[in-house]
Coordinates of C-alpha atoms in Angstrom, one line a residue:
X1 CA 0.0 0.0 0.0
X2 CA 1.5 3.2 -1.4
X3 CA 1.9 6.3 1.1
X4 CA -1.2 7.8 -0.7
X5 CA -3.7 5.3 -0.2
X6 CA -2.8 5.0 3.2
X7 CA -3.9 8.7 3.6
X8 CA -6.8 8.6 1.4
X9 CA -9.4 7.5 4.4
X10 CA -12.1 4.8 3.3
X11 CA -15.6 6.1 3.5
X12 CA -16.7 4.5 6.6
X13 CA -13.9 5.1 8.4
X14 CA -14.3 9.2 7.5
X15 CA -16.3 10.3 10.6
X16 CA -14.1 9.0 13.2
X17 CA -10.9 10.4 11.5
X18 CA -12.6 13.9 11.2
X19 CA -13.3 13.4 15.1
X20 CA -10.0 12.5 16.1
X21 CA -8.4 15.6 13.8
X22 CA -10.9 17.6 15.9
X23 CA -9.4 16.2 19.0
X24 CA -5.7 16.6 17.9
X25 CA -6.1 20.0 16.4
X26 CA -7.6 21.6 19.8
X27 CA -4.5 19.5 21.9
X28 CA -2.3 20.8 19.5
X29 CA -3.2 24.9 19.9
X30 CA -3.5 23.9 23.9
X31 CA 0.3 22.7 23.5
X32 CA 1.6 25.1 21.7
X33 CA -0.4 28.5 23.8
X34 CA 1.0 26.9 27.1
X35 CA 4.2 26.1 26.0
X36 CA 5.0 28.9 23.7
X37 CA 7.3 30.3 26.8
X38 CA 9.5 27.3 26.7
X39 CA 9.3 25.8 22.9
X40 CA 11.4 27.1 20.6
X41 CA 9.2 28.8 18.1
X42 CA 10.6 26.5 14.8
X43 CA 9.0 23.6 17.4
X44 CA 5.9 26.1 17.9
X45 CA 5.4 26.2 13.8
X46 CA 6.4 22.6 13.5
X47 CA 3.5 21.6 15.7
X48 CA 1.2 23.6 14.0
X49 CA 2.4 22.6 10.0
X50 CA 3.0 18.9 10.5
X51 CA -0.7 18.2 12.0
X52 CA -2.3 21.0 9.7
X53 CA -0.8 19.4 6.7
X54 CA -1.6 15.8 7.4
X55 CA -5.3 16.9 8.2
X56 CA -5.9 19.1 4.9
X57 CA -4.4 16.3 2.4
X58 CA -7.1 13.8 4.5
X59 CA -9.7 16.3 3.5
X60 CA -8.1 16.8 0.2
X61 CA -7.9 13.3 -0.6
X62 CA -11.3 12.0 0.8
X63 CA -13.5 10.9 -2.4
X64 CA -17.0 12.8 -2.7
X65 CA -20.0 11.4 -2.2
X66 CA -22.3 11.4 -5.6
X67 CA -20.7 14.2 -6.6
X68 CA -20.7 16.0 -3.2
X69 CA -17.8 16.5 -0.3
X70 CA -19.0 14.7 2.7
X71 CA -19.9 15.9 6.3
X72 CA -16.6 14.5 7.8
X73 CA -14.1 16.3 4.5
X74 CA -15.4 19.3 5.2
X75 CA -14.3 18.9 8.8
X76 CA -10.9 17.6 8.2
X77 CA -10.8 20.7 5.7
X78 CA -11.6 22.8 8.5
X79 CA -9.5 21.7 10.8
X80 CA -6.3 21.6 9.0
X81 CA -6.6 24.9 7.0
X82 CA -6.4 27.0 10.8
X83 CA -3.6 25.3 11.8
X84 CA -1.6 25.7 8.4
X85 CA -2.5 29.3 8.8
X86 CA -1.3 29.7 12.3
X87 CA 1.7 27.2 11.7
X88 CA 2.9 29.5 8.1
X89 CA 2.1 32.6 10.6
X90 CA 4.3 31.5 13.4
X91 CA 7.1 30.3 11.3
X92 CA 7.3 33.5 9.0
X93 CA 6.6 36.1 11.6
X94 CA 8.6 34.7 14.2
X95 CA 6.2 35.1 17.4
X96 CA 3.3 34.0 18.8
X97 CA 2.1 36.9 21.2
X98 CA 2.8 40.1 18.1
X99 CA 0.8 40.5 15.4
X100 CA 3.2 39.5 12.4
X101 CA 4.6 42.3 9.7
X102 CA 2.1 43.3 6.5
X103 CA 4.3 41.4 4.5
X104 CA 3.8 38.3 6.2
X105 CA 0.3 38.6 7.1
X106 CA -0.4 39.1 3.0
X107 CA 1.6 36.4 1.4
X108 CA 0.6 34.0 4.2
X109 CA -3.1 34.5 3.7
X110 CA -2.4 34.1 -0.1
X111 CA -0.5 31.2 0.5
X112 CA -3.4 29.3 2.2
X113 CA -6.1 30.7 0.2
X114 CA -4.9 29.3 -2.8
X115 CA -4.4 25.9 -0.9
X116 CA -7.7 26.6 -0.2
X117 CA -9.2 26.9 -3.8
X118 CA -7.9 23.4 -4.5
X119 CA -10.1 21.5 -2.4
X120 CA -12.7 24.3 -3.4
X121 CA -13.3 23.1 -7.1
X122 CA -11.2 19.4 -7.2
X123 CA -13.7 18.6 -4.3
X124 CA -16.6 20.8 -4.5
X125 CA -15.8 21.8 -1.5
X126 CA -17.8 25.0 -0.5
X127 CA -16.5 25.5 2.9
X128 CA -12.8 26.0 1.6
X129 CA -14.0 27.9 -1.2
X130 CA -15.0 30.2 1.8
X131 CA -12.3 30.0 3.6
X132 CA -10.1 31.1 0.3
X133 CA -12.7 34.3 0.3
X134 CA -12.0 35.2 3.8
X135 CA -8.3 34.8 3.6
X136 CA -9.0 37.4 0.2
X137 CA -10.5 39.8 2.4
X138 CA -7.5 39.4 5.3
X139 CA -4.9 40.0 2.6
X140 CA -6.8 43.0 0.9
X141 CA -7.1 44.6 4.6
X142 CA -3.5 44.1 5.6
X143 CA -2.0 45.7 2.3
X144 CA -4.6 48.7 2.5
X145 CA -4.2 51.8 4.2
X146 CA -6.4 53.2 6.1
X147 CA -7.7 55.6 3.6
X148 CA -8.5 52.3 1.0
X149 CA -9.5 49.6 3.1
X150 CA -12.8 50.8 3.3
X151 CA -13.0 51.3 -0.6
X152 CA -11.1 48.0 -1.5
X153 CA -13.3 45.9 0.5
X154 CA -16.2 47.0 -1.2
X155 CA -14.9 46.7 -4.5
X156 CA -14.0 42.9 -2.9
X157 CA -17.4 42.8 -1.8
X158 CA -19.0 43.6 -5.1
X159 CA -16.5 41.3 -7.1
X160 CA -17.5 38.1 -4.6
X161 CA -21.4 39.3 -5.4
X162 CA -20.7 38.7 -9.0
X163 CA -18.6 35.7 -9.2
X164 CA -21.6 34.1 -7.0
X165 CA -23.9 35.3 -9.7
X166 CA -21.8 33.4 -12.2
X167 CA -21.7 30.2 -10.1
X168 CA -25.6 30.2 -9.1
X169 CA -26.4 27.5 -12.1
X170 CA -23.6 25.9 -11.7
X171 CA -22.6 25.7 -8.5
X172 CA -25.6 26.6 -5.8
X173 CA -23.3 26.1 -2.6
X174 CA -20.3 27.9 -3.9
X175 CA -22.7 30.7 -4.8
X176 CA -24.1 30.7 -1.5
X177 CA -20.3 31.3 0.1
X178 CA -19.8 33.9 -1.8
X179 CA -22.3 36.0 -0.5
X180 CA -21.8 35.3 3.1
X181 CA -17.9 36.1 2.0
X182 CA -19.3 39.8 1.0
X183 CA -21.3 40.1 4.2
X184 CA -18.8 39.4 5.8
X185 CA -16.0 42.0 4.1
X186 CA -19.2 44.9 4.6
X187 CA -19.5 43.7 8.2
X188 CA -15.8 43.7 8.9
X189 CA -16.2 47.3 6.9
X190 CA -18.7 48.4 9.5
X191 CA -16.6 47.0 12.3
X192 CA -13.2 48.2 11.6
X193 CA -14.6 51.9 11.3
X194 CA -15.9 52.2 14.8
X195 CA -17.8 55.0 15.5
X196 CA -16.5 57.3 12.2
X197 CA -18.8 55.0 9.3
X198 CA -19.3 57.8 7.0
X199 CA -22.9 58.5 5.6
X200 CA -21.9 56.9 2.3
X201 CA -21.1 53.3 4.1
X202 CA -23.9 53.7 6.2
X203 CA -25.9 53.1 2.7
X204 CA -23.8 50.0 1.9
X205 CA -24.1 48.5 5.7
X206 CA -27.8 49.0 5.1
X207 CA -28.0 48.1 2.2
X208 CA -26.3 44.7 2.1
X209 CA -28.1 43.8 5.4
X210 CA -31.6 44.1 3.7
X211 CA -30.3 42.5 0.8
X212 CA -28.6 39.6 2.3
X213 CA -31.7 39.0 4.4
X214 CA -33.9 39.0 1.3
X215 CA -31.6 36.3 0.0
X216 CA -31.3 34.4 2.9
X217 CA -35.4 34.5 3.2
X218 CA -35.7 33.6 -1.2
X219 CA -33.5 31.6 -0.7
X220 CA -34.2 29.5 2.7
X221 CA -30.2 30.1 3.5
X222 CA -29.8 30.8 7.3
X223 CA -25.8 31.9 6.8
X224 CA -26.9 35.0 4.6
X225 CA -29.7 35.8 6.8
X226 CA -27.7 35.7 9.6
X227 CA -25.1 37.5 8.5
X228 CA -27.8 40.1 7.2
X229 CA -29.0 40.6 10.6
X230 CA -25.2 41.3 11.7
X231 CA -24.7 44.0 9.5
X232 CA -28.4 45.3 10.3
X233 CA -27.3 45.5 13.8
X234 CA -24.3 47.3 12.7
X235 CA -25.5 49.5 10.7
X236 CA -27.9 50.7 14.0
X237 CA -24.9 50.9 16.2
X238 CA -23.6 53.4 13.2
X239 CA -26.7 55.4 12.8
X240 CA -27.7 56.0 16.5
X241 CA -25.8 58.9 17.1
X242 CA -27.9 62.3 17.6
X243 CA -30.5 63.2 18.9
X244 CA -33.5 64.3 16.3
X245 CA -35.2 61.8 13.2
X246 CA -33.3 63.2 10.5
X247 CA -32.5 61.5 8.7
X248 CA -32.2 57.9 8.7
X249 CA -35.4 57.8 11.4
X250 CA -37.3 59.6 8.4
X251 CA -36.4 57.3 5.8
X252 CA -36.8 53.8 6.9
X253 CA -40.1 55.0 9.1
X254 CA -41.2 56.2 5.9
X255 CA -40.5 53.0 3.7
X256 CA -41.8 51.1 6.4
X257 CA -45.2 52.4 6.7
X258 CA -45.2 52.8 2.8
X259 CA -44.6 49.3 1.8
X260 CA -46.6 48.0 5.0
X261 CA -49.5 50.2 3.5
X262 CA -49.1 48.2 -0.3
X263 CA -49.1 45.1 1.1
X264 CA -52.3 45.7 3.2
X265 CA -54.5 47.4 1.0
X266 CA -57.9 46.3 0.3
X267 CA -57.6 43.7 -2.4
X268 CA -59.9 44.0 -5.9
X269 CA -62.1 40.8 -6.1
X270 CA -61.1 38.5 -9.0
X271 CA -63.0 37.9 -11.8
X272 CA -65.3 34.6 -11.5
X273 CA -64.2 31.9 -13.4
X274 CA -65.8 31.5 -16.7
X275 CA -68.8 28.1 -17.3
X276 CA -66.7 25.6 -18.6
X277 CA -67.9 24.0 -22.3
X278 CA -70.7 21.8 -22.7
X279 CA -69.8 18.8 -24.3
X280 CA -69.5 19.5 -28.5
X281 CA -68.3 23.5 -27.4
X282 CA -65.0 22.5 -26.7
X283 CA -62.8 24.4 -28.9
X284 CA -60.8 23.2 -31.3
X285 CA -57.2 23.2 -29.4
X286 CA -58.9 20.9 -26.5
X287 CA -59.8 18.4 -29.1
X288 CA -58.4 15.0 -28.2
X289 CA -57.9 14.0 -32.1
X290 CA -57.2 16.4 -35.3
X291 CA -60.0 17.2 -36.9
X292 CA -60.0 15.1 -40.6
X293 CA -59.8 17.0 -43.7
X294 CA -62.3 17.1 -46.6
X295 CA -61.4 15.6 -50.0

C-alpha cells in the first residue's frame, strides 16, 4: 500500500478520522499557547504545520460522495486549514504573542487561500472555497491603508457578489459562500470603522443587510440571513448617534409604513371563473384527435 492510499481515508472510516483531527487539532493549539514560553518557536510552527498538513491532504484526498464533499471532508478541511494558517504565521513572523509584519500577514493569507481553492473546485468543497474568500479579504485589509481599506473591501465585496452570480447555475453552494464572503468584508467594513462610518457606508451597511436578508429569506439560507441581521445590527450601532429623526429615522419610518400600507391594501375581487364547455363547445385546441380533412 503506497503512502497515498494509506492517507486517502475509506468512507466508513471518514467520521471517526474527522473526530479525532478535531481532538488533535484543539491539543495541538492547547500545547503550543501553554508552552509557547519554553518551545522554541521553529517547534511552535512545527506543531502547527506537521498536524495542519496531514489533516488538509485527508480532506483533500477523501472521495465525494455522488458528486458531493461529505460531512466529515469538510471537517478535516476545516481543521487543517487554521492550523496551516497559524503554523505559516508562526514560522514567517517569528512570534506567537505580536501581530506579524504586513508582508507576512499578506503572502501567508495568499499562500493558504490558494491551498484553499484546490479543495474548493477538485472537491466541490464549499466551505474551503469560503475559507479562500475570507483569507482574500484578510490579505486586501493588511496591504490597504487606512484611507483604502474601506474602498477596496467594497470593491472585494462587489466582485465576490458577481462571481456568485456566475456560479448560481452551476454551482448553488459555492454561490451561496460567496455571498456570506461579501457580508462578511461589509461587516468587517462596519466593524473596523468604529464609531467614524461615514454617511456613504452607512448606505452600503444597510443596504447589504436588507439584501442579504432577502436572499437568505428567497433563498431558505440561514448563513446570509444571519449575516444580514449582523450588518443590520451594525449598521444601527452606526446610525444611532444624535438626537432628532433626521435622517435615517425619516427614511426607513417612511418606507416602512409605505410598503406595510401596499401590502395591506384592500384587495380588488377577482373575476369569477368563466362556465366551462358543454360537451361538442369544446374548442378546437382541446380536441383529443385532429379534426379530418375534406377531399
Amino acid at each position: 500500500m503506497s503512502l497515498r492510499d494509506l492517507l486517502r481515508p475509506p468512507p466508513h472510516r471518514g467520521p471517526l478520522i474527522a473526530a479525532g483531527g478535531v481532538s488533535l487539532a484543539v491539543g495541538i493549539t492547547l500545547t503550543v499557547l501553554r508552552l509557547q514560553e519554553t518551545l522554541p518557536i521553529g517547534v511552535d510552527a512545527a506543531l502547527l504545520l506537521v498536524p495542519g498538513a496531514l489533516l488538509f491532504w485527508l480532506g483533500a484526498q477523501a472521495p465525494n460522495e455522488q458528486g458531493e464533499p461529505p460531512a466529515y471532508q469538510s471537517v478535516l478541511l476545516c481543521t487543517g486549514l487554521p492550523l496551516l494558517y497559524g503554523g505559516l504565521l508562526v514560522a514567517l513572523g517569528g512570534a506567537l504573542d505580536e501581530i506579524p509584519p504586513t508582508w507576512v500577514l499578506v503572502t501567508v493569507s495568499i499562500v493558504a487561500g490558494g491551498l484553499a481553492l484546490w479543495p474548493a473546485f477538485a472537491r466541490n468543497s464549499a466551505i474551503s472555497l469560503l475559507v479562500a474568500a475570507i483569507l482574500g479579504g484578510v490579505a486586501i485589509e493588511a496591504v490597504a491603508g487606512a484611507t483604502f481599506a474601506r474602498w477596496l473591501l467594497l470593491a472585494y465585496a462587489g466582485a465576490l457578489v458577481l462571481a456568485a452570480l456566475a456560479l448560481r447555475l452551476t454551482a448553488r453552494r459555492h454561490a451561496e459562500v460567496l455571498i456570506d464572503a461579501a457580508g462578511l468584508a461589509i461587516a468587517w467594513l462596519a466593524i473596523a470603522s468604529g464609531d467614524g462610518l461615514p454617511g456613504f457606508f452607512e448606505v452600503v451597511v444597510l443596504g447589504a443587510g436588507l439584501g442579504l436578508v432577502a436572499f437568505g429569506a428567497l433563498d431558505r439560507s440561514p448563513g446570509p440571513a444571519y449575516l444580514g441581521a449582523a450588518n443590520l445590527i451594525l449598521f444601527i450601532v452606526a446610525a444611532a448617534r444624535g438626537e432628532t429623526l433626521f435622517i435615517w429615522p425619516l427614511i426607513l419610518l417612511a418606507g416602512g409604513v409605505l410598503m406595510l400600507a401596499a401590502g395591506l391594501r384592500p384587495r380588488r375581487p377577482l373575476p369569477p371563473e368563466p362556465d366551462p364547455y358543454r360537451a361538442g363547445e369544446a374548442p378546437l385546441a382541446a380536441r383529443a384527435e385532429p379534426p379530418r380533412r375534406s377531399g
